[in-house]
PDB file of C-alpha atoms in Angstrom:
ATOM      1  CA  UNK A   9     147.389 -23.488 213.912  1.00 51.00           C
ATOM      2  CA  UNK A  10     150.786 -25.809 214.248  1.00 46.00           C
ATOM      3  CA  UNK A  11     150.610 -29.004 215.596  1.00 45.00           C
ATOM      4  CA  UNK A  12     153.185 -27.772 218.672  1.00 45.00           C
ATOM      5  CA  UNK A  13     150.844 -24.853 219.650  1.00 42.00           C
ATOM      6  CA  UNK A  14     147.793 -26.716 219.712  1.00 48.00           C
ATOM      7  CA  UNK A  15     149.727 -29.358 221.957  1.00 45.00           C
ATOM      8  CA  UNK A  16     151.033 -26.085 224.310  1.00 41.00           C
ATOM      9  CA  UNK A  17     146.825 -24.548 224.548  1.00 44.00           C
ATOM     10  CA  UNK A  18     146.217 -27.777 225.549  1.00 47.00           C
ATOM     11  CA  UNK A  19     148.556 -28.402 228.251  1.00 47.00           C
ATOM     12  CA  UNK A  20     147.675 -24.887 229.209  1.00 45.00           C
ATOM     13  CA  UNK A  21     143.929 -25.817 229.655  1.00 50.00           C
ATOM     14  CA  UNK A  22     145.292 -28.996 231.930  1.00 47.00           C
ATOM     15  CA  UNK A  23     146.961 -26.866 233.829  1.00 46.00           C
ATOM     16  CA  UNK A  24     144.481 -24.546 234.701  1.00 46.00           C
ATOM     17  CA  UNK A  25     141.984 -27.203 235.247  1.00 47.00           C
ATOM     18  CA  UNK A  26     144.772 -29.025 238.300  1.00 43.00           C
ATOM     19  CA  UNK A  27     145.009 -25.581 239.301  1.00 43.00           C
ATOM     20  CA  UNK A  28     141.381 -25.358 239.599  1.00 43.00           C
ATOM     21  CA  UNK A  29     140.752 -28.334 240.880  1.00 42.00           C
ATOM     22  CA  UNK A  30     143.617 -27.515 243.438  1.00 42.00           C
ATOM     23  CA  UNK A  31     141.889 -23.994 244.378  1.00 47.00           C
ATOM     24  CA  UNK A  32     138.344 -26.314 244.946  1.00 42.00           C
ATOM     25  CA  UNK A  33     139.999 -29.019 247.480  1.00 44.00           C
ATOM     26  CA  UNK A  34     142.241 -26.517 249.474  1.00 43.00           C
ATOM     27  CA  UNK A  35     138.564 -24.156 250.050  1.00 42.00           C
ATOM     28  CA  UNK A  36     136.685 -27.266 250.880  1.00 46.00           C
ATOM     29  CA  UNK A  37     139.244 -28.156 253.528  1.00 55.00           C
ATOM     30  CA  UNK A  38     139.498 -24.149 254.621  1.00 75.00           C
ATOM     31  CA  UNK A  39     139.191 -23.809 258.477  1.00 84.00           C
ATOM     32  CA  UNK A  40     135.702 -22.660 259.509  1.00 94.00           C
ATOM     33  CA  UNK A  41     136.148 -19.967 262.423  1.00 97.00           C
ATOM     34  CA  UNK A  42     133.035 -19.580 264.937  1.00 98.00           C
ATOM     35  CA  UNK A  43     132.597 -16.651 266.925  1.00 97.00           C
ATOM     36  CA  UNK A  44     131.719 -16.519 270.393  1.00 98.00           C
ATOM     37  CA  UNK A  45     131.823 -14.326 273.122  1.00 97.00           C
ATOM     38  CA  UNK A  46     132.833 -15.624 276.447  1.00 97.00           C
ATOM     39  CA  UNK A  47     132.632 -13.418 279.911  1.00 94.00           C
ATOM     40  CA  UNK A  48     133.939 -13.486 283.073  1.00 91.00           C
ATOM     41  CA  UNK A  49     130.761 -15.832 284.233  1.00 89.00           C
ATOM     42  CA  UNK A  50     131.176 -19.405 284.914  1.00 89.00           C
ATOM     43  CA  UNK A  51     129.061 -20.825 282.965  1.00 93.00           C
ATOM     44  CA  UNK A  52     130.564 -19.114 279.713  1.00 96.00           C
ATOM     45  CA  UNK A  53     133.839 -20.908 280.499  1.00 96.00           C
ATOM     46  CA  UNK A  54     131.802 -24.124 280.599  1.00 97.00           C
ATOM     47  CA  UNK A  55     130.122 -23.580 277.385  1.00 98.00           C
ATOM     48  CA  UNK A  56     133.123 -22.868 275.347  1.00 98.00           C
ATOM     49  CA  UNK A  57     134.769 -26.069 277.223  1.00 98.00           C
ATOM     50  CA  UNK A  58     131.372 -28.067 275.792  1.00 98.00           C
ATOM     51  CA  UNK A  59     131.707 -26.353 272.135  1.00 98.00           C
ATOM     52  CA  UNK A  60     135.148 -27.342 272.055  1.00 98.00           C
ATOM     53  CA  UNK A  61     134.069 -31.181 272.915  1.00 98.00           C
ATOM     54  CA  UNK A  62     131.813 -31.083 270.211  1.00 98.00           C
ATOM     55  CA  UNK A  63     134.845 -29.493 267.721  1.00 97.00           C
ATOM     56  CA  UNK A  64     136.200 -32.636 268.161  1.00 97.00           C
ATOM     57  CA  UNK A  65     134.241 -34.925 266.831  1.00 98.00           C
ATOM     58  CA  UNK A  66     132.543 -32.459 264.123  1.00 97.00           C
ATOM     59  CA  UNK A  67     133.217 -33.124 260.554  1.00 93.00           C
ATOM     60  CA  UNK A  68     135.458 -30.661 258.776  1.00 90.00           C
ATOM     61  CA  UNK A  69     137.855 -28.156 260.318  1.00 93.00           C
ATOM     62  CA  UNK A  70     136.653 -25.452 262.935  1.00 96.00           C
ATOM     63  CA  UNK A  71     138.752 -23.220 265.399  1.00 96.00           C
ATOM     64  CA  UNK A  72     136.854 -20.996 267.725  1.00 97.00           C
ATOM     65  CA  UNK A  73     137.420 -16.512 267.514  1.00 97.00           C
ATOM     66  CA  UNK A  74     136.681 -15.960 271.409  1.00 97.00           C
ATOM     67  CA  UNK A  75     136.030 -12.150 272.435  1.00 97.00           C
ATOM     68  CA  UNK A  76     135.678 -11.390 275.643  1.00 96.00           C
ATOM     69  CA  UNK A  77     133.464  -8.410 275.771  1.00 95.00           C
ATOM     70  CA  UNK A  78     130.805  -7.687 278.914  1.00 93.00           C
ATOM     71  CA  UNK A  79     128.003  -8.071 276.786  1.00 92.00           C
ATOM     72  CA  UNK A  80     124.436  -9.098 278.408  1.00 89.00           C
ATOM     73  CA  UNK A  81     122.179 -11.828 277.210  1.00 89.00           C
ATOM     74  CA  UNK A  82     119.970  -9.308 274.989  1.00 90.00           C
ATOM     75  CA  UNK A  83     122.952  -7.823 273.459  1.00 94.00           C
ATOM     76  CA  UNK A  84     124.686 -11.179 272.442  1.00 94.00           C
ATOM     77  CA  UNK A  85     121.534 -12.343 270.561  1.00 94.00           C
ATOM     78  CA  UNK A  86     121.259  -9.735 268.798  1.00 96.00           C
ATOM     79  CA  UNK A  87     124.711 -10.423 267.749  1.00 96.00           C
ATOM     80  CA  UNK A  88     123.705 -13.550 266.654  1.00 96.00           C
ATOM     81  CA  UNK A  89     121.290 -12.089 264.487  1.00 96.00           C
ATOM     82  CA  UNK A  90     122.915  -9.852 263.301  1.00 96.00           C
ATOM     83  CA  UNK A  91     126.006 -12.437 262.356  1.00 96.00           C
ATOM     84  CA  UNK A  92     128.440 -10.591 264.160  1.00 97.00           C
ATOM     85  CA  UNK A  93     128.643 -13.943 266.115  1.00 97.00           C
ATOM     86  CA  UNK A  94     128.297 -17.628 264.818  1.00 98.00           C
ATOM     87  CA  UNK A  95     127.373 -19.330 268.631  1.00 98.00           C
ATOM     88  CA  UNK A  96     126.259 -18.246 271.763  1.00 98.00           C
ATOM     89  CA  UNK A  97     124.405 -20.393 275.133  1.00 97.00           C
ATOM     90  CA  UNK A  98     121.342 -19.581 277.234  1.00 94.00           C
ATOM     91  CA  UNK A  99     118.720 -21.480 279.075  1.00 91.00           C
ATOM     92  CA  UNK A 100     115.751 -22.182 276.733  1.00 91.00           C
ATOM     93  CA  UNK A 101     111.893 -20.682 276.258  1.00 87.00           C
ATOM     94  CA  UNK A 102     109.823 -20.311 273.653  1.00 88.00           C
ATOM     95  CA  UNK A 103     110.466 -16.593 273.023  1.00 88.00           C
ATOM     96  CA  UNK A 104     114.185 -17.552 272.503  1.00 92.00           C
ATOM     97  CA  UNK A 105     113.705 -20.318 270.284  1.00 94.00           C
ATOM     98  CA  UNK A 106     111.368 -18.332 268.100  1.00 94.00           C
ATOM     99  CA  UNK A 107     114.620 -15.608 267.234  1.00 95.00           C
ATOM    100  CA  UNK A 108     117.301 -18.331 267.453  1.00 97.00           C
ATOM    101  CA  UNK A 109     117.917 -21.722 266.674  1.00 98.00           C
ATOM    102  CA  UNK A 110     118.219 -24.296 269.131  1.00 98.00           C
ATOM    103  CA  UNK A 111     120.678 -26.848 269.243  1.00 98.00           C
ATOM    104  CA  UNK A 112     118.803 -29.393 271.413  1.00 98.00           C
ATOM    105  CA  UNK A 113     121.545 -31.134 273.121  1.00 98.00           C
ATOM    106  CA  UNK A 114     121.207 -29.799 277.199  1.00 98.00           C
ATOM    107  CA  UNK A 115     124.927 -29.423 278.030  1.00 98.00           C
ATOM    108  CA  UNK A 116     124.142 -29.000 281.446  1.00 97.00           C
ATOM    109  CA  UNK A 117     122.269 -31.866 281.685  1.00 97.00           C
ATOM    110  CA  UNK A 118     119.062 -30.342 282.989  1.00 95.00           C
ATOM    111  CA  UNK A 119     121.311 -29.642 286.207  1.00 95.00           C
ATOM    112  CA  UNK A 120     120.092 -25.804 285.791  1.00 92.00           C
ATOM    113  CA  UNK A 121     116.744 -27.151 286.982  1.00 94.00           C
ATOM    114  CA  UNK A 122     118.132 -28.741 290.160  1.00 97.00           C
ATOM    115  CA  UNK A 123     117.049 -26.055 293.070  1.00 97.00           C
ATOM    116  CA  UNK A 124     118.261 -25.657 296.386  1.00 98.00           C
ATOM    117  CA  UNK A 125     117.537 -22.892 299.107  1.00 98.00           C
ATOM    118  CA  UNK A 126     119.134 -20.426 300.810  1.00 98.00           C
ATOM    119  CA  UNK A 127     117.521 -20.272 304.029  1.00 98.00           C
ATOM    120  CA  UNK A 128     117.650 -18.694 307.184  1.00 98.00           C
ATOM    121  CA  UNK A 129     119.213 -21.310 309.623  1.00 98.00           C
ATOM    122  CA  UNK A 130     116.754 -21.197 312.183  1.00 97.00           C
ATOM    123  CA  UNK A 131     114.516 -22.584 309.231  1.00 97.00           C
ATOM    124  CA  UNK A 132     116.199 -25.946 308.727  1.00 97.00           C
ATOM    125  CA  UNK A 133     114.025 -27.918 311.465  1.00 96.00           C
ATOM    126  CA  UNK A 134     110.887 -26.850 309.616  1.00 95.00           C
ATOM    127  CA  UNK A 135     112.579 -27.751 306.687  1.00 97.00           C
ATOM    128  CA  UNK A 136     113.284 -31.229 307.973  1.00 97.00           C
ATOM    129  CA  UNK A 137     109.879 -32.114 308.218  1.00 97.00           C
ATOM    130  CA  UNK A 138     108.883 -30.953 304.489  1.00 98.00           C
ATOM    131  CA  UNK A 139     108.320 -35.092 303.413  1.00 97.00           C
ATOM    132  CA  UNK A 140     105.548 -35.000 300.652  1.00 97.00           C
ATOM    133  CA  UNK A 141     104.191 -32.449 298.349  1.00 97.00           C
ATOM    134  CA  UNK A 142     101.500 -31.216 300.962  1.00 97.00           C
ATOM    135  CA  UNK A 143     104.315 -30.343 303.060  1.00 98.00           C
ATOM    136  CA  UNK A 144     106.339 -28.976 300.329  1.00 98.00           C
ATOM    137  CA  UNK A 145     103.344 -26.873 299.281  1.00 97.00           C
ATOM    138  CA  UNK A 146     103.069 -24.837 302.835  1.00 97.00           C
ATOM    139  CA  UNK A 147     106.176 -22.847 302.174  1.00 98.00           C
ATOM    140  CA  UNK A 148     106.733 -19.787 300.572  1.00 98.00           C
ATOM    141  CA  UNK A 149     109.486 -19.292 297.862  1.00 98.00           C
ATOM    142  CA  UNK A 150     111.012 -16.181 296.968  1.00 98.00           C
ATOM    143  CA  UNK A 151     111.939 -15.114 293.369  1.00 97.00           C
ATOM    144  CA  UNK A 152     112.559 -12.002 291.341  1.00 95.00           C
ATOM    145  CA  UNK A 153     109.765 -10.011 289.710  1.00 95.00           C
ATOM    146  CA  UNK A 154     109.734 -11.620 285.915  1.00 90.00           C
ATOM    147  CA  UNK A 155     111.865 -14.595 286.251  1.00 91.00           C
ATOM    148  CA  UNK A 156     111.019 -17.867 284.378  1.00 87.00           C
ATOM    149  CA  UNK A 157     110.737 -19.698 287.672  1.00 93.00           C
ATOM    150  CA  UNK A 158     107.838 -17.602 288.999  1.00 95.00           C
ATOM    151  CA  UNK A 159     105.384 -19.423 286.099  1.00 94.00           C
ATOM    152  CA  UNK A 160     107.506 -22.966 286.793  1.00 95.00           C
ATOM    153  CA  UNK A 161     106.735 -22.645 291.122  1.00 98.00           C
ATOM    154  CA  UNK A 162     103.091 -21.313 290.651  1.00 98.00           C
ATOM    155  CA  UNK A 163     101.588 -23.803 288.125  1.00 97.00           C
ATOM    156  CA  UNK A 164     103.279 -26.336 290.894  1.00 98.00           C
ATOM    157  CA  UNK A 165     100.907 -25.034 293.439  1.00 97.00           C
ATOM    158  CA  UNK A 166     103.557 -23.569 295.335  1.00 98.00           C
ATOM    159  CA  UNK A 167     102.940 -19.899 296.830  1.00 98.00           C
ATOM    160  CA  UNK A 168     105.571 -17.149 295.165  1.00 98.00           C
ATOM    161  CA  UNK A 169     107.099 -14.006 296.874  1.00 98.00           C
ATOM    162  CA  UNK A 170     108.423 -11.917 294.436  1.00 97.00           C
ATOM    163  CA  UNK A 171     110.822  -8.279 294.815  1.00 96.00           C
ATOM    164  CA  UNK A 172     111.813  -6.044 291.640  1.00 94.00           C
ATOM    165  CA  UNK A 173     115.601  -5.973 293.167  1.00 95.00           C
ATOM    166  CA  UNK A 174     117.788  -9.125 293.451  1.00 95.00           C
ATOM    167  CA  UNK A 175     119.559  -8.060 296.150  1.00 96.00           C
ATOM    168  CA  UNK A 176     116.380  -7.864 298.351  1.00 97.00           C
ATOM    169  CA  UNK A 177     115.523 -11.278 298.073  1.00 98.00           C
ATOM    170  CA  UNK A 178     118.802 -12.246 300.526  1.00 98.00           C
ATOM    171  CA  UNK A 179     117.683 -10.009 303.414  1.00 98.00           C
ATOM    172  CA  UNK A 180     113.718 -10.601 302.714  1.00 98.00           C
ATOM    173  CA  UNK A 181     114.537 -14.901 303.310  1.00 98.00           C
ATOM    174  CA  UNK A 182     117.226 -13.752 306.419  1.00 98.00           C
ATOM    175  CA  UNK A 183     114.059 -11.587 308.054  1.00 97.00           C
ATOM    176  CA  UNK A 184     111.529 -14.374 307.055  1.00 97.00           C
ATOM    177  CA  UNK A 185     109.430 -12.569 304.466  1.00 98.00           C
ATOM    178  CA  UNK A 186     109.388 -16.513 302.555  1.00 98.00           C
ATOM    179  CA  UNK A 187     110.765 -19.119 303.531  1.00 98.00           C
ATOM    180  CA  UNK A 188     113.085 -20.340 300.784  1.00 98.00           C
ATOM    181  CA  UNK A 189     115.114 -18.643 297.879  1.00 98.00           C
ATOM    182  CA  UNK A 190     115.592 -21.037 295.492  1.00 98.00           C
ATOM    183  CA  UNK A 191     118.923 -21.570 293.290  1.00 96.00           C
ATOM    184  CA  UNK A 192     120.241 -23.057 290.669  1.00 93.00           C
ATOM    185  CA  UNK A 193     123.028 -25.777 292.121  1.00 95.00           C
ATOM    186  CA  UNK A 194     125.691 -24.151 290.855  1.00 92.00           C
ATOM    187  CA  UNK A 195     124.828 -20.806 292.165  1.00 91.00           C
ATOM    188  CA  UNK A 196     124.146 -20.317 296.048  1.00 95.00           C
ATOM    189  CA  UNK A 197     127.769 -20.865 297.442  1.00 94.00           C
ATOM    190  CA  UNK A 198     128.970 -18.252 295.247  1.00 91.00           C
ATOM    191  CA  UNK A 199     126.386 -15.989 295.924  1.00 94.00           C
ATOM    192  CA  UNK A 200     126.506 -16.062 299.725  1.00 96.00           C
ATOM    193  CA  UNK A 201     129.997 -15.931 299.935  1.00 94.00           C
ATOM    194  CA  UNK A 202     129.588 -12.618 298.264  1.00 94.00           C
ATOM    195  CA  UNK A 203     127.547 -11.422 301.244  1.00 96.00           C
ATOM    196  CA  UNK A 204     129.336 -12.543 304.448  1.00 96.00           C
ATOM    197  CA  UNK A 205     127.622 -10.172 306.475  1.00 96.00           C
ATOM    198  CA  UNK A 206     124.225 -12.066 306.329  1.00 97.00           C
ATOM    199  CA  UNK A 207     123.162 -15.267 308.295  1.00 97.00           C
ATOM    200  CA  UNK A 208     122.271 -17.288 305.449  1.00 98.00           C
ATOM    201  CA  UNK A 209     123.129 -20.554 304.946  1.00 98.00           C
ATOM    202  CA  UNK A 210     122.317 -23.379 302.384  1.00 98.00           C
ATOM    203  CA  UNK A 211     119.365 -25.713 303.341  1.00 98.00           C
ATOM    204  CA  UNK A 212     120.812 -29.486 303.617  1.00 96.00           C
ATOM    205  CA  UNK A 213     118.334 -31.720 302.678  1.00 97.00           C
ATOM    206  CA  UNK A 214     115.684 -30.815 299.726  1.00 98.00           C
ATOM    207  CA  UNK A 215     116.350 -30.464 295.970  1.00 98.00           C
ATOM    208  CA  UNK A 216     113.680 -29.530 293.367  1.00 98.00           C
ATOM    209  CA  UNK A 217     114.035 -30.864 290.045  1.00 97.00           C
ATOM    210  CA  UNK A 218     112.476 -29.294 286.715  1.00 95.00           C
ATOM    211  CA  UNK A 219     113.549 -29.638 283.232  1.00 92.00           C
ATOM    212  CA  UNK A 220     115.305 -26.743 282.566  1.00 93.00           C
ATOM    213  CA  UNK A 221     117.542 -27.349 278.945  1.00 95.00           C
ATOM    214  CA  UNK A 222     120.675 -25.005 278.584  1.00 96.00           C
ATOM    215  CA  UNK A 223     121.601 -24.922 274.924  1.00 98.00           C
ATOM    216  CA  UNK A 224     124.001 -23.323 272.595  1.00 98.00           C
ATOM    217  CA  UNK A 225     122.423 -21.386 269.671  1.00 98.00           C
ATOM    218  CA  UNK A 226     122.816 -20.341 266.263  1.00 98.00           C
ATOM    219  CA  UNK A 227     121.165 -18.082 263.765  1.00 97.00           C
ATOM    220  CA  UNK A 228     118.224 -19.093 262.189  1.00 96.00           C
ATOM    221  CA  UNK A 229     119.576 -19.268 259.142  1.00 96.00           C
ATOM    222  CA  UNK A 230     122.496 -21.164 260.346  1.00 96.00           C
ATOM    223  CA  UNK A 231     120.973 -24.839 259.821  1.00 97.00           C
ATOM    224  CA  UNK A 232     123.757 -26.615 258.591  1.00 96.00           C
ATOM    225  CA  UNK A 233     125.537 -25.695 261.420  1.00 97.00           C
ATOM    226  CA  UNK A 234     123.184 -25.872 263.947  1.00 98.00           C
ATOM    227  CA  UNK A 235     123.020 -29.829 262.541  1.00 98.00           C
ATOM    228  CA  UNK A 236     127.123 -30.490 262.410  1.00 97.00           C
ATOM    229  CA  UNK A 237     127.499 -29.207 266.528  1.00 98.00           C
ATOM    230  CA  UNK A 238     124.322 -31.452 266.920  1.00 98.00           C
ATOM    231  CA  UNK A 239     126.096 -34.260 265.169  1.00 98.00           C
ATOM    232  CA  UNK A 240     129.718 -33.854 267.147  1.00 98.00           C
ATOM    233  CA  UNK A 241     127.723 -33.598 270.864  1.00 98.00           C
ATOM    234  CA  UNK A 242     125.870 -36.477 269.975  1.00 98.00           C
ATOM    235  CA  UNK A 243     128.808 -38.548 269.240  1.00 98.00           C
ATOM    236  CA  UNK A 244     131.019 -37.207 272.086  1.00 98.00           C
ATOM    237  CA  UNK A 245     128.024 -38.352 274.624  1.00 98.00           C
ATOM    238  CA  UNK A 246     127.770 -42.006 272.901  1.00 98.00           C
ATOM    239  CA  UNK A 247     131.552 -42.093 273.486  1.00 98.00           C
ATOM    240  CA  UNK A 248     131.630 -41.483 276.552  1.00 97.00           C
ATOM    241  CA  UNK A 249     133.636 -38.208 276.209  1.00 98.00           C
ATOM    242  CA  UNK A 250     131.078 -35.788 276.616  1.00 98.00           C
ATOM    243  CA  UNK A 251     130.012 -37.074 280.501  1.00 97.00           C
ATOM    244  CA  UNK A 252     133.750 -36.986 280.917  1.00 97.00           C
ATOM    245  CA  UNK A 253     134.221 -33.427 280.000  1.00 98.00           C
ATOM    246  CA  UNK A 254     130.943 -32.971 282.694  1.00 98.00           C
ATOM    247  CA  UNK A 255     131.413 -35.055 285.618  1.00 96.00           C
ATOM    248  CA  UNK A 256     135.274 -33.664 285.557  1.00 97.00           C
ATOM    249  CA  UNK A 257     134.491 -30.266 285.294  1.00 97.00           C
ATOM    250  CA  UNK A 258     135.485 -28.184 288.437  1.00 95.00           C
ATOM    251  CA  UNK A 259     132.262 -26.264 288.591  1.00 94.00           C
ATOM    252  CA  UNK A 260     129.786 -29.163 287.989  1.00 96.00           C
ATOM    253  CA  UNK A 261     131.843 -31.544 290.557  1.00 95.00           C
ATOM    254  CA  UNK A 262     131.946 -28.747 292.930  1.00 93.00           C
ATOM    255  CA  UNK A 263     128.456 -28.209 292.736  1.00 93.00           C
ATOM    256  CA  UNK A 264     127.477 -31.887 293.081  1.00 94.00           C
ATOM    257  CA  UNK A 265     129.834 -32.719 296.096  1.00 93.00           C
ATOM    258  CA  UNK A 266     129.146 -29.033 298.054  1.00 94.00           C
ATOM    259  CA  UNK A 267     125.062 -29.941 297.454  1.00 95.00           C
ATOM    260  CA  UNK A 268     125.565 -33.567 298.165  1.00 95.00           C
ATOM    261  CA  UNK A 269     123.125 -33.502 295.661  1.00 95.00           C
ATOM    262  CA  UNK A 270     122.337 -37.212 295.323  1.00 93.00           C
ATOM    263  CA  UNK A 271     121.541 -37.863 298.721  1.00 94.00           C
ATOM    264  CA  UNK A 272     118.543 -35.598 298.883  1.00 96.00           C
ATOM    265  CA  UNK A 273     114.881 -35.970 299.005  1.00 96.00           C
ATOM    266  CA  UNK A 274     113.785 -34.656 295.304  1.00 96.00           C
ATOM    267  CA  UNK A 275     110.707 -32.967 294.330  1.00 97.00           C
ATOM    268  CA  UNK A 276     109.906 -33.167 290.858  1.00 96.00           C
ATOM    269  CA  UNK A 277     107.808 -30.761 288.885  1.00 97.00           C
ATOM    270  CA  UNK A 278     106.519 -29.645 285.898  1.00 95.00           C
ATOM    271  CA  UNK A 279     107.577 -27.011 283.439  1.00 94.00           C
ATOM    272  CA  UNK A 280     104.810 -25.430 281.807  1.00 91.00           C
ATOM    273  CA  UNK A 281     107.632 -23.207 280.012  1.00 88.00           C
ATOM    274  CA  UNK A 282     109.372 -26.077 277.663  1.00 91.00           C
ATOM    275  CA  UNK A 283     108.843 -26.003 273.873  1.00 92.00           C
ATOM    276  CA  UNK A 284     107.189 -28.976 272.359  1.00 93.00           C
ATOM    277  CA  UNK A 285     110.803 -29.962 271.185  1.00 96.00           C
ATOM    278  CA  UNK A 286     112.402 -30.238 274.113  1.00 96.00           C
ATOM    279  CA  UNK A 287     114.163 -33.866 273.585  1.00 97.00           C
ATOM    280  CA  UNK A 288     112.945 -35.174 277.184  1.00 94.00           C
ATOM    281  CA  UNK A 289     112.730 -38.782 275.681  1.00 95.00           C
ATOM    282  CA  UNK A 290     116.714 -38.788 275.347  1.00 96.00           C
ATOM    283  CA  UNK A 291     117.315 -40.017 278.553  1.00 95.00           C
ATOM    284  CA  UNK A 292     120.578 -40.138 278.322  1.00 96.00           C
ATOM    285  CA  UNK A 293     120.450 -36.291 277.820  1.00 97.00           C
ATOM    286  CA  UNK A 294     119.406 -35.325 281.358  1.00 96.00           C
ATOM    287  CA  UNK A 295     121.094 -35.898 284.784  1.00 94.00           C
ATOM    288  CA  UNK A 296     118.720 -38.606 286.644  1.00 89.00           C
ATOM    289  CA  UNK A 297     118.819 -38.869 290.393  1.00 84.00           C
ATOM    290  CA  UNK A 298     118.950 -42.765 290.857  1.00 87.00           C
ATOM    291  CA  UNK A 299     121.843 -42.676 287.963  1.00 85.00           C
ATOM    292  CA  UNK A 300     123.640 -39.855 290.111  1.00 87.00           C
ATOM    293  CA  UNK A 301     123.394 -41.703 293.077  1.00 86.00           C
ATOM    294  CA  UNK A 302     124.152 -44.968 291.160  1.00 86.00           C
ATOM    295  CA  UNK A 303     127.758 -42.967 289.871  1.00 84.00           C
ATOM    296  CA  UNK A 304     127.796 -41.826 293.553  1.00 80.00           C
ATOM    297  CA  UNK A 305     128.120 -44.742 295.113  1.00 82.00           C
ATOM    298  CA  UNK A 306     130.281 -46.202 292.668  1.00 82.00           C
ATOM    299  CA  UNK A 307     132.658 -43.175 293.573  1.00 75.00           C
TER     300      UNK A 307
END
């Protein structure tokens, strides 16, 4: 072989080893589309608002595929596993964790577990004298037939009331079948606006408080990523971007101002329903009631 084709092979083989090495950069900084699935309900919006957060302070480059289809929870984690989706968000159990993978970072801030009641109005004076758990413990609480809450209340001491249809549970506390229908914070306002014709009203003074983590999930199999959205929440909290995404968030400072949520008397209690890996040393993960009224004040 010539001198001159040897040199040309081997300016061939540099070639295709820059081109290679070209081809191995440009796929290592490839865009990494998630998939998620984001309804009409409020707290999808928020979620996607959250992941987003987290995009931004996540290593590498991600870009979010949003469909919009009416899918319920069941269908969406099976989805998931499936991997016709890459994300989606729920309140936590232990059957959920055991399909999906949690990403432990509450983006709610435990506010899911802040309830409030819908009441009958007539029932506010006997709920102004509720001042200690003996007091708290002589009402009744309605709840639907196989919600979470149901094991939460009862292993509280507090006396259950439960109906197999939702709806029931509005005209069953306006005739006084319980005495309370407790909601999640965000929820009543909505809710009772959506039924004008009933006397209902929102009590004004109580609040109990559970931990109760809302996280976003991956597949199982989906560690790495599951680690890398753990990673970019974290640092969004530390700098101080996450709380501002939260605190300015229309539904969470609607919630807190329409509750007036800092100003009243809180009952805490145990959930007997948390995995063993719930993160409930982070403090700085969970909404606190002195720190809210702390931020309150300061407002």
């Amino acid at each position: 072989m010539s001198h001159r084709l040897q040199r040309l092979l081997a300016h061939a083989r540099r070639g295709c080893g820059v081109l290679a090495l070209i081809g191995i950069t440009a796929a290592s900084q490839a865009q990494t589309t998630l998939r998620v699935n984001q309804t009409d309900h409020p707290l999808d919006e928020f979620a996607v608002g959250a992941l987003r957060v987290a995009l931004e302070f996540m290593d590498g480059d991600y870009e979010l595929a949003i469909s919009d289809d009416p899918i319920t929870q069941t269908r969406a984690i099976e989805r998931l596993e499936s991997d016709e989706m890459d994300v989606m968000w729920l309140s936590s159990n232990q059957e959920v964790e055991n399909r999906l993978r949690p990403i432990r970072f509450p983006l709610l801030k435990g506010l899911l577990g802040y309830r409030v009641f819908i009441i009958n109005p007539d029932r506010q004076s006997a709920m102004n004298r509720v001042e200690d758990r003996a007091d708290l413990s002589r009402l009744t609480f309605g709840q639907g037939a196989g919600w979470p809450d149901i094991a939460i209340l009862e292993a509280n001491g507090l006396e259950v009331i439960t109906t197999s249809k939702y709806d029931n549970l509005f005209y069953m506390v306006e005739g006084g079948r319980f005495d309370a229908f407790p909601r999640g914070v965000l929820e009543p306002w909505t809710e009772l606006a959506a039924r004008p014709d009933l006397p209902l009203t929102v009590e004004d003074r109580l609040v109990l408080v559970y931990p109760l983590p809302f996280y976003l999930f991956v597949s199982q199999e989906d560690a790495a990523l599951a680690e890398a959205i753990h990673s970019g929440l974290d640092r969004a909290l530390e700098s101080g971007r996450y709380d501002e995404y939260f605190f300015q968030h229309p539904m969470i400072e609607d919630a807190l101002t329409r509750s007036n949520l800092a100003e009243r008397r809180a009952f805490p209690l145990e959930n007997p329903t948390l995995t063993e890996e719930t993160p409930r040393s982070r403090e700085e993960y969970w909404l606190d009631m002195e720190r809210l009224r702390e931020r309150s004040a300061a407002d």
